[in-house]
Structure formats: C-alpha cells, structure tokens
XYZ file of C-alpha atoms in Angstrom:
148
model
C 33.657 -25.991 23.031
C 37.126 -24.740 22.498
C 40.217 -26.816 22.839
C 41.152 -25.479 26.334
C 37.777 -26.121 27.818
C 37.655 -29.571 26.172
C 41.105 -30.515 27.589
C 40.038 -29.326 31.132
C 36.873 -31.358 30.852
C 38.744 -34.455 29.821
C 41.384 -34.142 32.425
C 38.660 -34.123 35.110
C 37.484 -37.576 34.046
C 41.084 -39.012 33.688
C 41.805 -38.345 30.012
C 44.580 -36.324 28.706
C 45.195 -34.772 25.358
C 48.518 -35.554 23.607
C 48.647 -33.755 20.283
C 45.533 -34.789 18.464
C 45.010 -38.003 20.544
C 43.097 -38.484 23.730
C 44.865 -40.729 26.230
C 42.618 -42.609 28.542
C 44.130 -43.272 31.884
C 42.938 -45.948 34.273
C 41.557 -45.001 37.608
C 44.674 -46.363 39.289
C 46.946 -44.266 37.157
C 44.967 -41.061 37.889
C 44.827 -41.871 41.603
C 48.526 -42.445 41.599
C 49.179 -39.089 40.040
C 47.208 -37.376 42.772
C 48.785 -39.364 45.595
C 51.600 -37.385 47.140
C 52.879 -39.763 49.810
C 53.565 -43.468 49.816
C 51.029 -45.679 51.642
C 51.967 -49.314 52.279
C 49.675 -51.993 50.939
C 47.469 -53.634 53.541
C 48.953 -56.827 55.207
C 46.864 -59.680 56.338
C 44.725 -59.648 53.219
C 46.745 -62.013 51.118
C 48.887 -64.604 52.911
C 51.200 -65.066 49.852
C 51.827 -61.376 49.791
C 52.654 -61.359 53.470
C 55.059 -64.167 53.080
C 56.708 -62.467 50.114
C 57.239 -59.373 52.289
C 58.920 -61.630 55.037
C 61.286 -63.057 52.340
C 62.175 -59.634 51.076
C 62.799 -58.354 54.591
C 65.058 -61.260 55.558
C 66.994 -60.918 52.212
C 67.472 -57.223 52.953
C 68.633 -57.895 56.410
C 71.142 -60.453 55.215
C 72.517 -57.918 52.659
C 72.718 -55.231 55.234
C 74.751 -57.500 57.561
C 77.159 -58.302 54.501
C 77.296 -54.462 53.779
C 78.542 -53.758 57.339
C 81.110 -56.448 57.021
C 82.160 -54.948 53.605
C 82.291 -51.472 55.232
C 84.689 -52.788 57.913
C 86.834 -54.485 55.274
C 86.979 -51.150 53.460
C 87.870 -49.253 56.539
C 90.651 -51.731 57.353
C 91.969 -51.595 53.699
C 92.132 -47.774 53.835
C 93.825 -47.753 57.138
C 96.479 -50.229 56.104
C 97.181 -48.263 52.859
C 95.952 -51.006 50.501
C 96.258 -50.552 46.729
C 93.785 -48.333 44.942
C 92.390 -51.129 42.833
C 91.511 -53.080 45.988
C 89.941 -50.072 47.707
C 87.911 -49.382 44.570
C 86.801 -52.926 44.410
C 85.761 -52.839 48.041
C 83.768 -49.598 47.462
C 81.988 -51.173 44.573
C 81.157 -54.231 46.595
C 79.814 -52.056 49.392
C 77.639 -49.988 46.907
C 76.319 -53.085 45.280
C 75.271 -54.580 48.707
C 73.626 -51.458 49.869
C 71.641 -51.290 46.599
C 70.761 -54.910 46.688
C 69.479 -54.505 50.216
C 66.888 -51.827 49.309
C 66.106 -52.347 45.669
C 63.062 -54.564 46.353
C 61.568 -52.103 48.755
C 58.176 -50.985 47.445
C 58.565 -47.542 48.949
C 61.889 -47.058 47.170
C 60.525 -48.075 43.892
C 57.395 -45.850 44.305
C 59.601 -42.879 45.215
C 61.718 -43.565 42.039
C 58.686 -43.705 39.852
C 57.481 -40.409 41.274
C 60.912 -38.803 40.723
C 61.612 -38.525 44.430
C 65.261 -39.441 44.419
C 67.460 -39.012 47.528
C 70.797 -39.226 45.775
C 72.577 -39.593 49.140
C 71.356 -43.129 49.177
C 73.139 -45.670 46.846
C 69.841 -47.321 45.767
C 68.501 -44.073 44.373
C 71.837 -43.363 42.704
C 71.570 -46.827 41.040
C 67.943 -46.231 39.950
C 68.721 -42.802 38.431
C 71.677 -44.152 36.663
C 69.622 -47.041 35.201
C 66.868 -44.513 34.209
C 69.482 -42.295 32.508
C 71.053 -45.330 30.724
C 67.636 -46.177 29.284
C 65.850 -43.725 26.881
C 67.470 -40.272 27.715
C 70.977 -41.408 26.952
C 69.870 -43.075 23.666
C 67.962 -39.967 22.550
C 70.939 -37.677 23.415
C 73.432 -39.984 21.538
C 70.979 -40.007 18.538
C 70.922 -36.285 18.518
C 74.574 -35.803 18.876
C 75.196 -38.291 16.024
C 72.695 -36.449 13.847
C 74.730 -33.200 14.237
C 77.785 -34.470 12.505
C-alpha cells in the first residue's frame, strides 16, 4: 500500500497524516469538520443548560439596550461637535458593548471556529483580532526578527 492510498484509507476512519505521524481525531471532531451549518443544541434535555441560555440571553439584551443608549450618546456628541477624544471614547464604548452582547452566543463562536467571519459585525472583528494577536502575530514577529 503506497502512502497516498494509506492516507486516503486513514482519512476515511478519522485519522490524518501529519508528516510521519498519524493523528487520530475523535468522532466529534470529524463530525464537526463535515458539518457545514450551525445547529443549535437541543433544549429541554438539561435544565441547567436551559437556565444558562436564559442568563446569557438576558445579559445580551441588557448589553444591547446599553449599546443603543451609547449609540444615541455618540450621535448627540457628533452633532454637537464634541472633541475627537470624546467621540473616540464613545465609539470604543459602543464597540465594546456590541461585542459583549454577542460574544457568548454559541453560533457566533462556532462560526469563528469554522472561519466564517462577517467582519461587518463588531463581534467578528474582535474575534479575528484576538485570533491574529495570538499565534500568527507571534510567528510573524519571530520571522521578522530573525531576518535582521
């Protein structure tokens, strides 16, 4: 059996070859890779999970109300010709509230893990920046420093 047919056979059972190593993936990981759309977990199965969803939803609703108020404050500040520092602070506050309202949504986190970023939404901008500040930036900086 050559290497290509071995890799094909192993990938069918949930194993992938990385260099000379064979990486075994769990059934959940292989199912996740095949899944193309988000499906919400079943409710009514675990009361604690259902209660946690209610808490997350109420927290998000409060943050969205605060975000609407911050958006109104920003609009008023822009109309009155406020200082640039104040407007920048209000924009940052609005951004933070919008991110905070959606960051705990399981669909948003699933989309981010799958690489489905809608960069028009602040929460995805935040998640993409956080991903960039992790390993890719560190690797890039390491390579740049090694050049000189």
